[in-house]
Coordinates of C-alpha atoms in Angstrom, one line a residue:
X193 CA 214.2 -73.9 -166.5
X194 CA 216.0 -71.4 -164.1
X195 CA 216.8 -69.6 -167.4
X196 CA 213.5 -69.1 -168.7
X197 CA 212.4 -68.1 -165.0
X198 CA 214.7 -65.4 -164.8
X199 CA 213.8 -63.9 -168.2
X200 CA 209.7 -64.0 -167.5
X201 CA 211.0 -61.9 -164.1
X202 CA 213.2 -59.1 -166.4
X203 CA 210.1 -58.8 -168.8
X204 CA 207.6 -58.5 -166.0
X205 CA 209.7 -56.1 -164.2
X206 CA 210.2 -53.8 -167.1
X207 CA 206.6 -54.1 -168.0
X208 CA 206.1 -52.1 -164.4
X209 CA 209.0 -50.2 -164.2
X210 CA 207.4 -48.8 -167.5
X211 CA 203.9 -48.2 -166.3
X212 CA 205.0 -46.3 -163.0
X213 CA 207.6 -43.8 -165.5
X214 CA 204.3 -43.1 -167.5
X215 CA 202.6 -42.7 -164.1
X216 CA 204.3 -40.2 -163.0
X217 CA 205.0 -38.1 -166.0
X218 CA 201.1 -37.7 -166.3
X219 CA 201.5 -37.0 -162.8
X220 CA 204.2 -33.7 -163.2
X221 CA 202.4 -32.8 -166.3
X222 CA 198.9 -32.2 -164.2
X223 CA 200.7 -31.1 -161.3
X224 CA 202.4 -27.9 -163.2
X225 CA 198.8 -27.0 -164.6
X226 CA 195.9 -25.3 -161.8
X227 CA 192.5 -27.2 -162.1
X228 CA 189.9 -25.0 -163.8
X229 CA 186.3 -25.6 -162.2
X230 CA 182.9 -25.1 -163.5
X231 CA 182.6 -21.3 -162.3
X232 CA 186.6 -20.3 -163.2
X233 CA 187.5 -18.2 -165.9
X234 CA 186.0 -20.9 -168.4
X235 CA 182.4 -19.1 -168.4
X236 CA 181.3 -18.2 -171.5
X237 CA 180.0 -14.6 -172.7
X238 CA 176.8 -12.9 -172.5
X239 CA 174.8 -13.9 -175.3
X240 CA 174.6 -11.5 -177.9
X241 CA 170.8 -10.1 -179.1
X242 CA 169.7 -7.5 -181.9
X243 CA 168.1 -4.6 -180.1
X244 CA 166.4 -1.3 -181.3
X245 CA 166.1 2.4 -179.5
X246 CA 162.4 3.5 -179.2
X247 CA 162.1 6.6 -181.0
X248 CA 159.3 8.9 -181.8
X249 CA 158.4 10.3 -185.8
X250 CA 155.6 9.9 -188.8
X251 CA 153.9 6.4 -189.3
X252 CA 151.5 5.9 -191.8
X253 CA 148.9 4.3 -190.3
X254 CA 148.0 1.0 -192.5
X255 CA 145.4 -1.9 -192.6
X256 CA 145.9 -5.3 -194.4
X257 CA 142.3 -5.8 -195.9
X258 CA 140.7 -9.0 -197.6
X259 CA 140.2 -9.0 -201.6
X260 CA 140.3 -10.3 -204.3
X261 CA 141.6 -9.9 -208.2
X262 CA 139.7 -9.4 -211.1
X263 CA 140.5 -8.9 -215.0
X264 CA 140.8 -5.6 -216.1
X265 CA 138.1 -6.8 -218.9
X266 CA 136.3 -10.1 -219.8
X267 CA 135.1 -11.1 -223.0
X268 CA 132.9 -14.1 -223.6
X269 CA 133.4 -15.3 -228.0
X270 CA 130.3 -16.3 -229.0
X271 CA 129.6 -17.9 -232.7
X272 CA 127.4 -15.2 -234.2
X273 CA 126.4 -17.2 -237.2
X274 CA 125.6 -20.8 -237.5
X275 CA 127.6 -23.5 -238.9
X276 CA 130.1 -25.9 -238.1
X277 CA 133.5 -25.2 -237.0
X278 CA 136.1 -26.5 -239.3
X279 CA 139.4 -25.0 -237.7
X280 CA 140.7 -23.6 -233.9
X281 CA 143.6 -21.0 -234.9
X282 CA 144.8 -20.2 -231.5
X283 CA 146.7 -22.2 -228.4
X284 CA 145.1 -22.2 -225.4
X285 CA 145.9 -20.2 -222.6
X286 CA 148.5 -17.6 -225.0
X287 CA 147.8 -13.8 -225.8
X288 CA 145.8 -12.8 -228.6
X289 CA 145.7 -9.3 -229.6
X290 CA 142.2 -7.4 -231.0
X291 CA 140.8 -8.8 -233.9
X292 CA 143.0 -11.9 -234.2
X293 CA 140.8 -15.0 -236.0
X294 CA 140.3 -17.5 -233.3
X295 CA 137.9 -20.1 -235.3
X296 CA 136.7 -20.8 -238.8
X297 CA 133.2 -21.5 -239.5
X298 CA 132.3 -23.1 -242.6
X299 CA 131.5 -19.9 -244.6
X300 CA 130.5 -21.6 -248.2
X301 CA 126.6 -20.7 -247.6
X302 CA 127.4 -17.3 -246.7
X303 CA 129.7 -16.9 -249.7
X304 CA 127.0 -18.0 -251.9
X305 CA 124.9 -15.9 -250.2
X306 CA 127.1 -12.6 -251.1
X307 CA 127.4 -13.8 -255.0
X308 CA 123.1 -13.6 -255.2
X309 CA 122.9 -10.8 -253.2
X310 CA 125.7 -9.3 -255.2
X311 CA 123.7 -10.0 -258.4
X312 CA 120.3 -9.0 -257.5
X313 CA 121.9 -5.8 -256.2
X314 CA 123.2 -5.2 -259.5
X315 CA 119.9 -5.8 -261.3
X316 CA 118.4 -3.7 -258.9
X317 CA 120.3 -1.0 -259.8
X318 CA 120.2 -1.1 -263.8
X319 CA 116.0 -1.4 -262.8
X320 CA 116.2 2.3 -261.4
X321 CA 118.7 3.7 -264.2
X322 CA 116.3 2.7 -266.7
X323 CA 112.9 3.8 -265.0
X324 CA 115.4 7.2 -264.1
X325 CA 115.2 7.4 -268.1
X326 CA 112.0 6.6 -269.1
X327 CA 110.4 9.2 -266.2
X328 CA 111.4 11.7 -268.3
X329 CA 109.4 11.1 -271.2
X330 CA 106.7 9.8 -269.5
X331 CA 106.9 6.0 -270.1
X332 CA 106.9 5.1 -266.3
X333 CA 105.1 6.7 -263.9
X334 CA 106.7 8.1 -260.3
X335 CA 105.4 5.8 -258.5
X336 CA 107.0 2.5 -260.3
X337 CA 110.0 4.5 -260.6
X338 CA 109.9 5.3 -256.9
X339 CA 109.6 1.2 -256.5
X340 CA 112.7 0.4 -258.1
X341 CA 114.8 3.0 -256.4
X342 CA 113.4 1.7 -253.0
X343 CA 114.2 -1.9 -254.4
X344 CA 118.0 -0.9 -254.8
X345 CA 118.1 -0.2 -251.0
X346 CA 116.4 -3.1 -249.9
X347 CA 118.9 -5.1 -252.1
X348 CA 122.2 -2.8 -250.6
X349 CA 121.0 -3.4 -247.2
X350 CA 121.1 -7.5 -248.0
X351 CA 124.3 -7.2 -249.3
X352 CA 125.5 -5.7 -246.2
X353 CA 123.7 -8.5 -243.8
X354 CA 125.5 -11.0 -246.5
X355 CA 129.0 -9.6 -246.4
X356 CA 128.5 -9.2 -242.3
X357 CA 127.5 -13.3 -242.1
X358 CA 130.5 -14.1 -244.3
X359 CA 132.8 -11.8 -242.4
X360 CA 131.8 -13.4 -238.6
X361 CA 132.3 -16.9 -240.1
X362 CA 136.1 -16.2 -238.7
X363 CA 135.4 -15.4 -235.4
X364 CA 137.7 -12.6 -234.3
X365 CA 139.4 -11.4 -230.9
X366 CA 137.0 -8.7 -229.2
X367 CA 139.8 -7.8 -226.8
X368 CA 143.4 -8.6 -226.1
X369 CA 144.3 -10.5 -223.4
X370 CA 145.0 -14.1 -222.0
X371 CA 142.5 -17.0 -224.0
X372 CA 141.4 -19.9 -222.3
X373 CA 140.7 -22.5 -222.9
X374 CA 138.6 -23.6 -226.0
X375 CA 134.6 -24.9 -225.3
X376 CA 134.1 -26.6 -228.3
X377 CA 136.0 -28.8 -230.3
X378 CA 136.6 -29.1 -234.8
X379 CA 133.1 -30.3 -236.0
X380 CA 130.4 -29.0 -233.7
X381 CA 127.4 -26.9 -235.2
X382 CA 127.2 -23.5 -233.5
X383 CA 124.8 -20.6 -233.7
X384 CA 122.0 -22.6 -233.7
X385 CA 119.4 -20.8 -232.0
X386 CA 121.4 -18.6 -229.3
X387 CA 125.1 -17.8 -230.1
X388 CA 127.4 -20.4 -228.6
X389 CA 130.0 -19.6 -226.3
X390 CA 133.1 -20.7 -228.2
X391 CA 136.5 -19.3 -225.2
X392 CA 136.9 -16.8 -222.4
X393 CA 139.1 -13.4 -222.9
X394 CA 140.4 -12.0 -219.9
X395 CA 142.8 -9.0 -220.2
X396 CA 145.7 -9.3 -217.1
X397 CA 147.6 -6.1 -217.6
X398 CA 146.6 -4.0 -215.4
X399 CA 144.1 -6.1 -212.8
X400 CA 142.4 -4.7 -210.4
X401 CA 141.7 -5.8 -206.6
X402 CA 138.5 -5.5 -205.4
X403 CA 138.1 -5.1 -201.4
X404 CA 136.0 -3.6 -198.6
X405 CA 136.1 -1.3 -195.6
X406 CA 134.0 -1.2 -192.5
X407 CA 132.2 2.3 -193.2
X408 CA 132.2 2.8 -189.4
X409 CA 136.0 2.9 -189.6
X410 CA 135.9 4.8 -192.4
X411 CA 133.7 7.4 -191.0
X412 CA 136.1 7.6 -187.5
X413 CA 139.2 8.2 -189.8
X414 CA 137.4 10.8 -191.7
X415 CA 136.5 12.4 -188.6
X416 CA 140.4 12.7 -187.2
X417 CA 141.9 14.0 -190.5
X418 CA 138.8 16.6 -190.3
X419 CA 140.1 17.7 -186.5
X420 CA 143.4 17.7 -187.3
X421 CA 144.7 14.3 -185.5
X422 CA 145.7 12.7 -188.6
X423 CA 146.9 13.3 -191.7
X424 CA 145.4 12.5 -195.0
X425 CA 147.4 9.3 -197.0
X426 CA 148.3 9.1 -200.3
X427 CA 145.9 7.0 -202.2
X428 CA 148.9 4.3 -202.9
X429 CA 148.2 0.5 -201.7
X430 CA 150.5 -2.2 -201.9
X431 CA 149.5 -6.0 -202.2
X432 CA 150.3 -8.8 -199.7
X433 CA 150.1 -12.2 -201.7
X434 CA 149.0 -15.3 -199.9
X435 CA 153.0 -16.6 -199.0
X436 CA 152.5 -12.7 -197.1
X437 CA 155.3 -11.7 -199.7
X438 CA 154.8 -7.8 -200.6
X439 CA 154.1 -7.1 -204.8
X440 CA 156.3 -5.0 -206.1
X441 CA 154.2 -3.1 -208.5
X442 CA 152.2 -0.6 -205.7
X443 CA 148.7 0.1 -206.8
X444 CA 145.9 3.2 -207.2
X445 CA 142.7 3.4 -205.5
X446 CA 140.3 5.3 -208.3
X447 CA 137.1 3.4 -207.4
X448 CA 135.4 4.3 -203.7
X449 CA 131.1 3.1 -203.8
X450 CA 129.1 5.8 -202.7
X451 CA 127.1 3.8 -200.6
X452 CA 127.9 1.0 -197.8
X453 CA 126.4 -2.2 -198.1
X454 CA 123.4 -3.0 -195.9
X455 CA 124.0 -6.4 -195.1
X456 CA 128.0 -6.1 -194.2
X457 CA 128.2 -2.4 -192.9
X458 CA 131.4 -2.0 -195.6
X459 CA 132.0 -0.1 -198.4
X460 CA 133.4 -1.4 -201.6
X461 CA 137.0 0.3 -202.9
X462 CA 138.9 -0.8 -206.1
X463 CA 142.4 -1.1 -206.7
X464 CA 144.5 -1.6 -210.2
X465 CA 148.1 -2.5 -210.3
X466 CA 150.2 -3.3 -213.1
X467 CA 150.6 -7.1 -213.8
X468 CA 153.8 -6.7 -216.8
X469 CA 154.8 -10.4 -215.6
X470 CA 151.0 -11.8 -215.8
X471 CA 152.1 -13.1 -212.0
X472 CA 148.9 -11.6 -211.1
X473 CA 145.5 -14.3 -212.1
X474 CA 141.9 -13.4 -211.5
X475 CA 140.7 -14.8 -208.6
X476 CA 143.7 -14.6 -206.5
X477 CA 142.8 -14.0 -202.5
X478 CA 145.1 -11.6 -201.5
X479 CA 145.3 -8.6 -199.1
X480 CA 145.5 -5.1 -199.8
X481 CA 147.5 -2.7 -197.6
X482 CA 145.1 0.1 -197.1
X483 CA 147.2 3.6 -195.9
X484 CA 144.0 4.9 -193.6
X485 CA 145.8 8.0 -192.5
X486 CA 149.4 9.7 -191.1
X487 CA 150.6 10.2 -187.3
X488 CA 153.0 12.1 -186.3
X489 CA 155.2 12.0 -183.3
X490 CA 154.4 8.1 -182.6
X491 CA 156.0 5.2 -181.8
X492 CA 156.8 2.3 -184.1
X493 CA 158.5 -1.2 -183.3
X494 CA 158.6 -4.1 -185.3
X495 CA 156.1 -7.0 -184.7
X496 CA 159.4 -9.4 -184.1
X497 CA 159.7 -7.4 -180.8
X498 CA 156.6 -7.8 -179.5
X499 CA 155.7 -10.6 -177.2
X500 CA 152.2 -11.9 -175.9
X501 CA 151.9 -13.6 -172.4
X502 CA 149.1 -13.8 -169.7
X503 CA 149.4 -10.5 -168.8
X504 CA 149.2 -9.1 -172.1
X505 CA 151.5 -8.0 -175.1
X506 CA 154.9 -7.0 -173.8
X507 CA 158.8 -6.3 -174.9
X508 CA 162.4 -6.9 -173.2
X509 CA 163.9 -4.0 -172.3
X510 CA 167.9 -3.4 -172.0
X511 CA 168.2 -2.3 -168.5
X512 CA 171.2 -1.1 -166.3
X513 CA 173.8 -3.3 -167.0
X514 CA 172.4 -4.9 -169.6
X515 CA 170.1 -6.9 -167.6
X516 CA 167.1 -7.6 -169.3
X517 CA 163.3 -7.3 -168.1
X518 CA 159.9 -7.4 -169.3
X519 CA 157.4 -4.4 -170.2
X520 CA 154.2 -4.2 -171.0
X521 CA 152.8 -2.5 -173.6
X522 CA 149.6 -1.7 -175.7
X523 CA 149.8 -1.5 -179.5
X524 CA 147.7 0.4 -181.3
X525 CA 147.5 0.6 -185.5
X526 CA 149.6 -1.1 -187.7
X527 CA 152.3 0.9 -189.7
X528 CA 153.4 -1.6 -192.8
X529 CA 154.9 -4.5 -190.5
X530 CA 155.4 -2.6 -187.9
X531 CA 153.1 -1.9 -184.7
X532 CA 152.9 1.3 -183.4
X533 CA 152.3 1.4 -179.7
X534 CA 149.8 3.7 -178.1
X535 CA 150.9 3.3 -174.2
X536 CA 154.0 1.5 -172.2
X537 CA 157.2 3.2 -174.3
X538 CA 158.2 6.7 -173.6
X539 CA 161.1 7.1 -176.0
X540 CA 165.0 6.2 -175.6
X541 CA 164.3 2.5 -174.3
X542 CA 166.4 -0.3 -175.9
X543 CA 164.3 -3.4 -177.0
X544 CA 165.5 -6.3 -178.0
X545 CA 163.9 -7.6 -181.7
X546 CA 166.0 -10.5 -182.3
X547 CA 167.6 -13.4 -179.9
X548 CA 164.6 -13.7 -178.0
X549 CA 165.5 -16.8 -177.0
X550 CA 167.9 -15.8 -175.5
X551 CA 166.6 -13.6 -172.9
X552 CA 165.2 -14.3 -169.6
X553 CA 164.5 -11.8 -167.4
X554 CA 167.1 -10.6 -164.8
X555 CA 169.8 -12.2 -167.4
X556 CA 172.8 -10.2 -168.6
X557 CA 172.9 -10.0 -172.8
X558 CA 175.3 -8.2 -175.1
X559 CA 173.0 -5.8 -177.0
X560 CA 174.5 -5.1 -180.9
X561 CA 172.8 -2.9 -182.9
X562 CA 172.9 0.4 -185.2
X563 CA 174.2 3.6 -183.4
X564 CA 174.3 1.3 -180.1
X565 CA 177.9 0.4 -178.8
X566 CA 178.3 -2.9 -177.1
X567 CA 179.6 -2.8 -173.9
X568 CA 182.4 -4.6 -173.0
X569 CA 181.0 -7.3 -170.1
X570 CA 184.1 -8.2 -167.8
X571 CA 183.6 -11.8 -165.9
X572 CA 185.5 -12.1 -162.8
X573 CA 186.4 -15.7 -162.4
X574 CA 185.5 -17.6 -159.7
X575 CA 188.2 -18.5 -156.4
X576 CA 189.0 -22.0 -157.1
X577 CA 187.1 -24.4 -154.9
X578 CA 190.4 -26.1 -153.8
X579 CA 193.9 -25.4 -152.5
X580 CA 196.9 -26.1 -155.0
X581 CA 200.0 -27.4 -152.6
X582 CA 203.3 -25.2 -153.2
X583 CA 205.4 -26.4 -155.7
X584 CA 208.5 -28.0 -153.7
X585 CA 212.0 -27.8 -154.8
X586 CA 213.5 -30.6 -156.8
X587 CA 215.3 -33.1 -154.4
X588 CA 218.2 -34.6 -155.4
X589 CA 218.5 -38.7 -155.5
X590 CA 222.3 -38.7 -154.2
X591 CA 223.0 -38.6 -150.4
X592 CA 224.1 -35.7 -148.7
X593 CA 228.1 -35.2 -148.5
X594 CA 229.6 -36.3 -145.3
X595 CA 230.9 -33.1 -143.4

């Protein structure tokens, strides 16, 4: 029993003799090491935002204006004969060129047709040859001679109106273009009475975009280009689809009505564009970016700069050093995407267009941007909030010689 005692009280006492070594070698290691606090040398950077410098030059002035697209041309296929429809030749919704046979109407009356017409044509004719000889001796007179030669036209004229019937019993592609899809089906009787609409032609390539303009603005922009505020645009227009992507194919303007509508106060304009891809369908909403005039010696700034708030629209401004503070401005036309601003800027500013979120007024950013040259931003640190005791030189464990 004494034996076991004494070996529980080695164990125990290592266990803590252990413990207090760790102890204090946590204890040296934090000791040789200063204490960084919240406001030392550990604070991080200004945060870095995109920023432009305001500058004057030439805007087009632009307006983004509602429309719609319409096929260059439209055909409607009718049945111009009557009978029943025995085949389809074409898929739905593929191209078809000009005269390309779409359906076939049963055409066995209208060839029979041709063969009597043919023949009664022929004994017209023979009729008038043999009157032609007996004029001249007398054995007919003119007048039953002038009957048979009238009777040969009569016939060629049926003939015609025969061979015209059998022809349009394949119904042929007025137009090319895009064919829709089909309004009747293998078996129905057509042309009975009116001519049946049979499919749709629409021809994509080019389209055109069809979309107004308030005459009164039209009138005021007429006015500045005639006093020499403005400049006169090129008659180019781009499209904005509906995800507010931009088309890549620009447009001409070569329709302008000569009149504005009473009961809207607008005048209709027309576009075309070239539509290679058929990514452009009739009926499409889109908007057309209308150049109204050119400026000069204005000032432009993206829309991502500008900011709207109770006191208006305004931008952040890169101040002395690079603290950051609100300005209010006034924008004017559009130019594109961009805004141009009719009051607040004065040229050389720096405004920030992207890390927003970032700023807050009175704070300190790090402005990057093209021709600008971040400025290196030196933090001071902080004094430390607590004394560090003076290292003390190592003592030594063995008693101090006896002199």
């Amino acid at each position: 029993m004494h034996t076991t005692s004494s070996s529980s009280f080695k164990i125990i006492a290592q266990i803590i003799a252990g413990f207090i070594l760790i102890t204090a070698l946590f204890g040296c290691g934090s000791s040789d090491k200063p204490a960084v606090t919240s406001s030392g040398s550990g604070t991080p950077p200004p945060p870095e935002v995109e920023v432009i410098k305001v500058t004057f030059g030439q805007a087009t002035m632009t307006q983004d204006l509602p429309g719609r697209l319409q096929a260059y041309r439209t055909a409607q296929v009718r049945a111009r004969v009557e009978g029943i429809v025995e085949q389809r030749l074409f898929q739905e919704g593929s191209e078809v060129k000009a005269g390309d046979a779409l359906f076939r109407i049963d055409a066995r009356n209208f060839k029979a047709a041709v063969d009597a017409t043919r023949a009664d044509l022929e004994i017209a004719r023979q009729t008038a040859t043999r009157y032609q000889s007996l004029l001249a001796i007398k054995a007919v007179s003119q007048q039953e001679y002038d009957l048979a030669a009238a009777r040969v036209k009569q016939t060629e004229s049926a003939m015609i109106r025969a061979t015209e019937n059998l022809e349009n019993a394949s119904v042929p592609a007025p137009i090319p273009g895009r064919i829709g899809r089909t309004l009747v089906t293998e078996g129905t009787f057509v042309g009975r009475g009116d001519a049946t609409l049979l499919t749709t032609i629409e021809q994509l390539d080019p389209i055109y975009a069809n979309f107004t303009q308030s005459g009164a603005d039209l009138l005021r922009l007429r006015q500045a280009v005639k006093a020499g505020k403005l400049k006169q645009a090129a008659a180019t227009v781009q499209l904005v689809l509906e995800d507010g992507s931009i088309y890549p194919h620009t447009g001409n303007i070569f329709f302008t009505d000569m009149a504005v509508d009473p009961s809207t106060g607008a005048v209709s304009l027309r576009a075309e564009f070239a539509n290679p891809q058929r990514e452009l369908l009739p009926g499409m909403f889109v908007r057309v970016r209308f150049p109204e005039a050119v400026a000069e010696n204005v000032i432009r700034i993206p829309q991502r700069a500008v900011q709207a708030g109770a006191q208006g629209q305004y931008v952040m401004v890169v101040g002395a050093e690079n603290k950051i503070a609100p300005l209010t401005i006034k924008i004017g036309s559009m130019a594109g995407t961009d805004f141009i601003v009719s009051e607040g800027l004065k040229g050389g500013e720096i405004i920030i267009v992207n890390g927003l979120q970032k700023a807050r007024p009175g704070a300190v950013v790090t402005p990057i941007g093209e021709g600008i040259a971040a400025p290196s931003v030196q933090v001071k640190p902080a004094a430390p909030t607590s004394a560090v005791a003076p290292a003390t030189p190592a003592t030594s464990n063995k008693p101090p010689a006896n002199k």
